[in-house]
XYZ file of C-alpha atoms in Angstrom:
396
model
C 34.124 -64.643 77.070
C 37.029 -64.831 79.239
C 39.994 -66.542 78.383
C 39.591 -70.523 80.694
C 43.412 -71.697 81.543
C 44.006 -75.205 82.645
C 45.012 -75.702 86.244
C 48.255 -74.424 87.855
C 48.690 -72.112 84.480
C 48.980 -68.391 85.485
C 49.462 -64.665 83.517
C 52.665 -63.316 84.924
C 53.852 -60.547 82.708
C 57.290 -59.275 82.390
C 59.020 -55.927 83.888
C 57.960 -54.456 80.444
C 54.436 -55.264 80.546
C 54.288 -58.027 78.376
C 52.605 -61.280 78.801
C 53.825 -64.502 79.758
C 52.156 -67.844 80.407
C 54.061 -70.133 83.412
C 52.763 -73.585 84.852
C 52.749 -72.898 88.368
C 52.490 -75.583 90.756
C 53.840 -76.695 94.142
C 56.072 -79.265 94.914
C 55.671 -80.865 98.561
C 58.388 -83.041 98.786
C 61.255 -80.556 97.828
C 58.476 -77.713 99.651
C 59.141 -75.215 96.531
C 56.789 -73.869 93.825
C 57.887 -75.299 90.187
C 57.901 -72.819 87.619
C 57.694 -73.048 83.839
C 57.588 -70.773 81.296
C 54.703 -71.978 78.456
C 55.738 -70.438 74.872
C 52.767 -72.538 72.897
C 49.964 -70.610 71.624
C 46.891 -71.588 74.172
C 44.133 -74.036 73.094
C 46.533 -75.092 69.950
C 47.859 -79.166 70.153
C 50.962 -77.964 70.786
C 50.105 -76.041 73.549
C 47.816 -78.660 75.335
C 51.313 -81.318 74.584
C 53.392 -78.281 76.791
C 50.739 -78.410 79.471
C 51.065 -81.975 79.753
C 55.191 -82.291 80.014
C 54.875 -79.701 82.654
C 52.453 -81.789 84.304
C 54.500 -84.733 84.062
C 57.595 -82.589 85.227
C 59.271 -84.014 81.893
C 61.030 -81.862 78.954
C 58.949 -80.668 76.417
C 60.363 -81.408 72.972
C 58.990 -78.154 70.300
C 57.504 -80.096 67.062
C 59.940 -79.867 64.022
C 58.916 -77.415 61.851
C 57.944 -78.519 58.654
C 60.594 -78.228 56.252
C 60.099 -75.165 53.538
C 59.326 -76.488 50.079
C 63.140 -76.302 48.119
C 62.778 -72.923 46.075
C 61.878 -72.990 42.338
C 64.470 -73.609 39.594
C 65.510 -70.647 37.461
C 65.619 -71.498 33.986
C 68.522 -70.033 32.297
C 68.492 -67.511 29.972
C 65.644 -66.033 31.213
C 65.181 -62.407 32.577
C 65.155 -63.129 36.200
C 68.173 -65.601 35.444
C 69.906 -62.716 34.200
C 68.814 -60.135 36.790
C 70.157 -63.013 39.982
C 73.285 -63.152 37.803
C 74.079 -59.566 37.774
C 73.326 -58.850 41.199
C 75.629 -61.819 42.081
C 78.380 -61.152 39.458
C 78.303 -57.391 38.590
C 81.403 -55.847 40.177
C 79.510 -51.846 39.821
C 76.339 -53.402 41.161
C 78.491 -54.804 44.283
C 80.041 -51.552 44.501
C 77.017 -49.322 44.976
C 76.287 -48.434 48.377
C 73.495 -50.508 50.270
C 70.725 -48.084 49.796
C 71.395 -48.234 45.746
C 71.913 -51.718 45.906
C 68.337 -52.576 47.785
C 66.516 -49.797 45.339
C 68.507 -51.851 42.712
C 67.132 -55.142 43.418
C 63.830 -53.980 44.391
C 63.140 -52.629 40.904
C 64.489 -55.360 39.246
C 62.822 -58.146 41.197
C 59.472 -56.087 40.625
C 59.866 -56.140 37.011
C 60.429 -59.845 37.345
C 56.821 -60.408 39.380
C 55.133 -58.326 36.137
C 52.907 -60.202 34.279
C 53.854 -59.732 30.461
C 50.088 -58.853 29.659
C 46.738 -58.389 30.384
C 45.946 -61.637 28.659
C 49.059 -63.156 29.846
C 49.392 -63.849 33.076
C 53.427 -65.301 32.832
C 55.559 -63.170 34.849
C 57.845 -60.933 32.656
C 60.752 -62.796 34.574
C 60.016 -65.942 32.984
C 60.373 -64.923 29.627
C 64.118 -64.518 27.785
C 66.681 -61.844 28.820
C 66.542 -60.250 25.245
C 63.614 -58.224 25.548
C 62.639 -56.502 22.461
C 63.517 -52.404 22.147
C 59.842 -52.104 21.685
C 58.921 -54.339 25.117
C 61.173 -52.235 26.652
C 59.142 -48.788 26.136
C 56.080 -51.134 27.002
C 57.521 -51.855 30.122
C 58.601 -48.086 30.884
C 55.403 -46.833 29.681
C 53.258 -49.072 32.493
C 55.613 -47.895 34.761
C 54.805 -44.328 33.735
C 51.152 -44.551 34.778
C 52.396 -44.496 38.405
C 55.234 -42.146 38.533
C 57.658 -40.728 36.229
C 60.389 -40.881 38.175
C 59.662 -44.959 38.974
C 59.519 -45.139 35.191
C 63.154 -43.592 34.612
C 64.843 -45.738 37.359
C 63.181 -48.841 35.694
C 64.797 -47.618 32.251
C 68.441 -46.959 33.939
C 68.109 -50.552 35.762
C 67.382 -52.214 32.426
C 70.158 -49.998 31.045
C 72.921 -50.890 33.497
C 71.761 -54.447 33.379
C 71.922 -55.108 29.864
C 75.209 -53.399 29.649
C 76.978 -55.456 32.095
C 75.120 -58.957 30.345
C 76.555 -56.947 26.596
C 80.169 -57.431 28.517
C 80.350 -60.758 29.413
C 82.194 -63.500 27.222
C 80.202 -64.969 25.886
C 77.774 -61.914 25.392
C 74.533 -62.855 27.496
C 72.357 -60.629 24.947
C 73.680 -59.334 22.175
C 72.978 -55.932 22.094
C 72.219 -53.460 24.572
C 68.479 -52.323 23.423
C 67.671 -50.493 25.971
C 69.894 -47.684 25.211
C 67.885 -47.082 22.394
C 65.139 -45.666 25.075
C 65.404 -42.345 25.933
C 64.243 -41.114 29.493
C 60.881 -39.638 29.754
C 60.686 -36.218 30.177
C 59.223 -34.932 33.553
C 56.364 -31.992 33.751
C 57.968 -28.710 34.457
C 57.479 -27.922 38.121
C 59.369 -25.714 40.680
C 60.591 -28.512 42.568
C 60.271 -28.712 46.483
C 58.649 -25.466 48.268
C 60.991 -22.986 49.352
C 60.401 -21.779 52.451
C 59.917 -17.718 52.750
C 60.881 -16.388 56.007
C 57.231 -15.820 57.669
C 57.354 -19.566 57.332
C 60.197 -19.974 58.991
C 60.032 -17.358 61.505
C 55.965 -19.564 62.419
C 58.002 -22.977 62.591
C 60.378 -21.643 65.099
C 57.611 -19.887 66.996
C 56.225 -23.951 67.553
C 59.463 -24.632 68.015
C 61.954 -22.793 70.177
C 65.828 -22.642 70.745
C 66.734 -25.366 72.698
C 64.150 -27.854 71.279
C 65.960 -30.662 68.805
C 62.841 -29.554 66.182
C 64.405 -25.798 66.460
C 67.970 -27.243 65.824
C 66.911 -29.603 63.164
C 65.535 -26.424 60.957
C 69.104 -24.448 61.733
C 71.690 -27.591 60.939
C 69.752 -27.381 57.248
C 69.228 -24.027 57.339
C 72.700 -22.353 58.006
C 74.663 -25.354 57.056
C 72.874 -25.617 53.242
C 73.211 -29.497 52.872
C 70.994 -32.418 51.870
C 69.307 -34.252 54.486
C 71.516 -37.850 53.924
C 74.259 -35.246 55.096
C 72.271 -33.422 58.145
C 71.550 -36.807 59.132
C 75.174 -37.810 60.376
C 76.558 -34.666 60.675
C 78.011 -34.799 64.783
C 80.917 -34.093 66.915
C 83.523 -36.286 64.817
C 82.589 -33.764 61.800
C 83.824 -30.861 63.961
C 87.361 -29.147 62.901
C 88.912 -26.712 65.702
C 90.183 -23.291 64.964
C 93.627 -24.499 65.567
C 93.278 -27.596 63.053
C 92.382 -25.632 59.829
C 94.805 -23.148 57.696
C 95.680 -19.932 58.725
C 93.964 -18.739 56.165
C 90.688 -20.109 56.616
C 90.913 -18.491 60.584
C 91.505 -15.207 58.919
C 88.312 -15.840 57.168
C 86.008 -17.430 60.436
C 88.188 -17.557 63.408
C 85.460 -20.239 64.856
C 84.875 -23.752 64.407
C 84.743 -25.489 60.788
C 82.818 -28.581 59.898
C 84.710 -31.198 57.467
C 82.773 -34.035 55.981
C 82.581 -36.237 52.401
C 79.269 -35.500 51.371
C 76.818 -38.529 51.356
C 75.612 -38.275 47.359
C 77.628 -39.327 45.047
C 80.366 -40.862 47.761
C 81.643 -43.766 45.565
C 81.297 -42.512 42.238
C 82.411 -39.050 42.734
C 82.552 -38.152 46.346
C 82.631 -34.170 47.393
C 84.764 -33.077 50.408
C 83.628 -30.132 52.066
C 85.075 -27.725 54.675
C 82.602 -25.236 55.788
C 82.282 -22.745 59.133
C 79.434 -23.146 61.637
C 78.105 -19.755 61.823
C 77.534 -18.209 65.569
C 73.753 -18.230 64.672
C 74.603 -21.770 64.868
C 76.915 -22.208 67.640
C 74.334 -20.289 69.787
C 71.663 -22.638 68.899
C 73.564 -25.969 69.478
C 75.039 -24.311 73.044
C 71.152 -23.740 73.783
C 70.472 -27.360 72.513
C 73.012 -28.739 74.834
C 72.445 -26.724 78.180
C 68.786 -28.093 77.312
C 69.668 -31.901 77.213
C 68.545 -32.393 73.734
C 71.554 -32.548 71.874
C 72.812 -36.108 71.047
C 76.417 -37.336 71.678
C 76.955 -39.725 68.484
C 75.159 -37.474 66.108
C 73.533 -33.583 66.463
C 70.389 -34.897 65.733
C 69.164 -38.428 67.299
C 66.612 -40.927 67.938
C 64.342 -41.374 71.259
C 66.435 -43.974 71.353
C 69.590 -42.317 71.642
C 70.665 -44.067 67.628
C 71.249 -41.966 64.562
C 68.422 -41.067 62.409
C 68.124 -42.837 58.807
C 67.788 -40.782 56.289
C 63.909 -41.406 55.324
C 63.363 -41.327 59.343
C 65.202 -37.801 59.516
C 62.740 -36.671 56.666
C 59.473 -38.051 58.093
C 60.218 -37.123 62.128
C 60.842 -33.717 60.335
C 57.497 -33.617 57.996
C 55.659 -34.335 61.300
C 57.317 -31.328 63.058
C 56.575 -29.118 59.906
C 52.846 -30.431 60.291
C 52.615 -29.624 63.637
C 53.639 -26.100 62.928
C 51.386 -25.531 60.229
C 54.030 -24.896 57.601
C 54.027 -26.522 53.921
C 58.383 -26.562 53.630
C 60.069 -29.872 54.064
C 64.085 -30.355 54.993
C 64.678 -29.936 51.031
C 63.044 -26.882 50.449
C 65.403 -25.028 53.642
C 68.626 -25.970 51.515
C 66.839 -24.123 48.495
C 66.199 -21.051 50.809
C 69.509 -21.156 52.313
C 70.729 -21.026 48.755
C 67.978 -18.027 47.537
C 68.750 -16.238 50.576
C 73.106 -16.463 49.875
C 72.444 -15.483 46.293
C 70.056 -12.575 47.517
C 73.523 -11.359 50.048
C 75.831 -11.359 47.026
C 76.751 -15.442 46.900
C 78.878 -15.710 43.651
C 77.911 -18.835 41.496
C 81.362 -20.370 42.541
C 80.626 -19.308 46.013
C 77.487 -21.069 45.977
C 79.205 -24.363 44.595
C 81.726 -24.157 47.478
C 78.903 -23.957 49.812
C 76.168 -26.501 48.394
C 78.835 -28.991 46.802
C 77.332 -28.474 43.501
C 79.548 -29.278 40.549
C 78.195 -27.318 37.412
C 77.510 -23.520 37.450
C 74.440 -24.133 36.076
C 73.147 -25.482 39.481
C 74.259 -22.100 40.925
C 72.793 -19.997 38.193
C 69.889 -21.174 38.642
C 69.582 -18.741 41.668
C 72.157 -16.010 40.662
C 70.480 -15.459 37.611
C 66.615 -15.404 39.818
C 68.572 -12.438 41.948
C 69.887 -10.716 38.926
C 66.312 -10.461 37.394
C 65.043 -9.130 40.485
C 67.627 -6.096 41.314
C 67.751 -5.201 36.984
C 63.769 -4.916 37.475
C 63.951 -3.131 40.553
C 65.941 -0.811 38.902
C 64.205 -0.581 35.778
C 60.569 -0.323 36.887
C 60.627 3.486 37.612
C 61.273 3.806 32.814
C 58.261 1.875 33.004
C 55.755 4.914 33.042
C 53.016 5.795 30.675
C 51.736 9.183 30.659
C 48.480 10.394 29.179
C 49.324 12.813 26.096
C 53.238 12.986 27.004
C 53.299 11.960 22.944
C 51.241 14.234 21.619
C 52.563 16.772 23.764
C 56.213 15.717 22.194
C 54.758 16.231 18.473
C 53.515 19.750 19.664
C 57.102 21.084 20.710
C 58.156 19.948 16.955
């Protein structure tokens, strides 16, 4: 049925389409029409009391709220005692960046919420700080069930936590179990898909030069880096010819690109200094003349704000969907790395590029290129010819 309004109460919506309620109603002796804005939800006793002040041409005075019930005391000593007392004492946990620090407190407050059983419904929070090296690979082990990964960064936030409570003076626990629990070991997989160049070459037949999809899948391509890097990489990153060594313009006479990378930034924070390629000059010119190049960052919202890091990755899983391609921004910094090992990269050339910090990173696809060009050039001994033995024992 349709929605009855008392008198003089009107739909009037707003320049963006949404709806608004006003008492509408005119005045003959000042010969005007008195307008009031109604914020109550209709048919509620609140909304009907509203109605009736701007009936009366009186103030309407909004019901207090009721007041929130005082949050439950903490009993000390407990686990989620502990876990409120690092994360409001821990000078490392303060000094993580705000992405670690909300995984950080996620995790911990989930393991909190955990009932300790089956049988027991009491939350694991509620129990004592010093859990048992045993209750420890329990709790690891559930997490396991999900995802091993989910079950490692429980095991490191225990770890970090009961080191800092080991610390204190007095000790909060006295011994740091959890470092008795090793990490679970993940199933051997290859990791994100690298894309192949048919793949590539179908993604930018969806997408075109001059689209921001087209110069999303170049910035990771030709630039090599991880996408919490890609994702604020802009015009303040920029280094002109004339502001780098003379020796690096003997090397790329064109425009360099300086930046910290994002990993790792506190702890042990990478600066690179790296060329843009005229592959991808070319492609942000084209992005530019084309209007879809953002000012505060290469790659932006529809809102004209930087992209997040997660929103970078899922805008660019939707344009990967659209063009029918399996790769995601991950698996382009793997080719880009396959692809400079396959032109002759060096491992050390490959850590200057990627920001990696052991060779074994690099290795990883020196050695892959290596096994390739030996076997390419060993294949043709591989031959097997009917008799060529017996006719050997013959010549004897």
């Amino acid at each position: 049925m349709p929605e009855i309004l008392p008198r003089y109460v009107h739909h009037d919506p707003d320049r963006h389409g949404n709806d608004r309620l006003y008492f509408i109603k005119w005045n003959p002796s000042t010969k005007k029409l008195r307008k009031r804005r109604l914020r109550e939800e209709v048919g509620t006793a609140a909304f009907f009391e509203e109605y009736a002040a701007a009936l009366a041409d009186r103030p309407y005075a909004k019901p207090a709220a009721a007041k929130a019930a005082p949050p439950a005391q903490v009993k000390p000593n407990t686990l989620r005692w502990l876990c409120a007392k690092y994360m409001r004492e821990s000078l490392e946990f303060r000094g993580y960046d705000l992405e670690t620090q909300k995984n950080r407190r996620r995790i911990l407050k989930a393991l909190c919420r955990e009932p300790a059983s089956d049988d027991d419904p009491q939350e694991i929070g509620d129990l004592g700080c010093d859990i048992p090296q045993d209750k420890i690979e329990l709790l690891v082990n559930r997490k396991a069930l999900t995802s091993i990964d989910a079950a490692n960064h429980r095991l490191k936030a225990i770890r970090k936590l009961s080191e800092w409570a080991v610390k204190q003076t007095p000790k909060l626990i006295p011994v740091n179990r959890a470092k008795g629990v090793d990490l679970l070991k993940r199933p051997m997989t290859t990791g994100h898909h690298t894309w192949s160049v048919p793949e590539i070459e179908l993604y930018v037949e969806r997408h075109p030069q001059g689209t921001k999809a087209h110069l999303a899948l170049m910035l990771f391509l030709l630039l090599g880096q991880r996408i919490s890097d890609v994702a604020k990489f802009g015009r303040q990153h920029i280094r002109q010819p004339r502001h780098v060594a003379a020796k690096l313009r003997k090397i790329h006479p064109g425009r360099w690109l300086a930046f910290r990378q994002h990993k790792n930034r506190k702890r042990a924070p990478v600066d690179l200094v790296i060329p843009i390629l005229p592959q991808l000059e070319s492609v942000l010119q084209a992005t530019k003349d084309a209007g879809t190049l953002g000012t505060m960052t290469f790659l932006e919202t529809a809102y004209g704000k930087p992209h997040t890091v997660k929103g970078l990755g899922n805008w660019f899983a939707d344009r990967c969907v659209e063009a029918g391609v399996p790769g995601r921004a991950h698996g382009l910094r793997k080719a880009g790395a396959t692809v400079s090992a396959e032109n002759g990269a060096t491992p050390h050339q490959l850590m200057a590029i990627f920001g990696w910090k052991t060779l074994s990173q690099a290795e990883l696809y020196t050695k892959a290129v290596q096994q390739q060009l030996m076997a390419g050039g060993a294949m043709n001994l591989l031959v097997f010819t009917p008799g060529g033995q017996d006719d050997a024992d013959d010549d004897d």
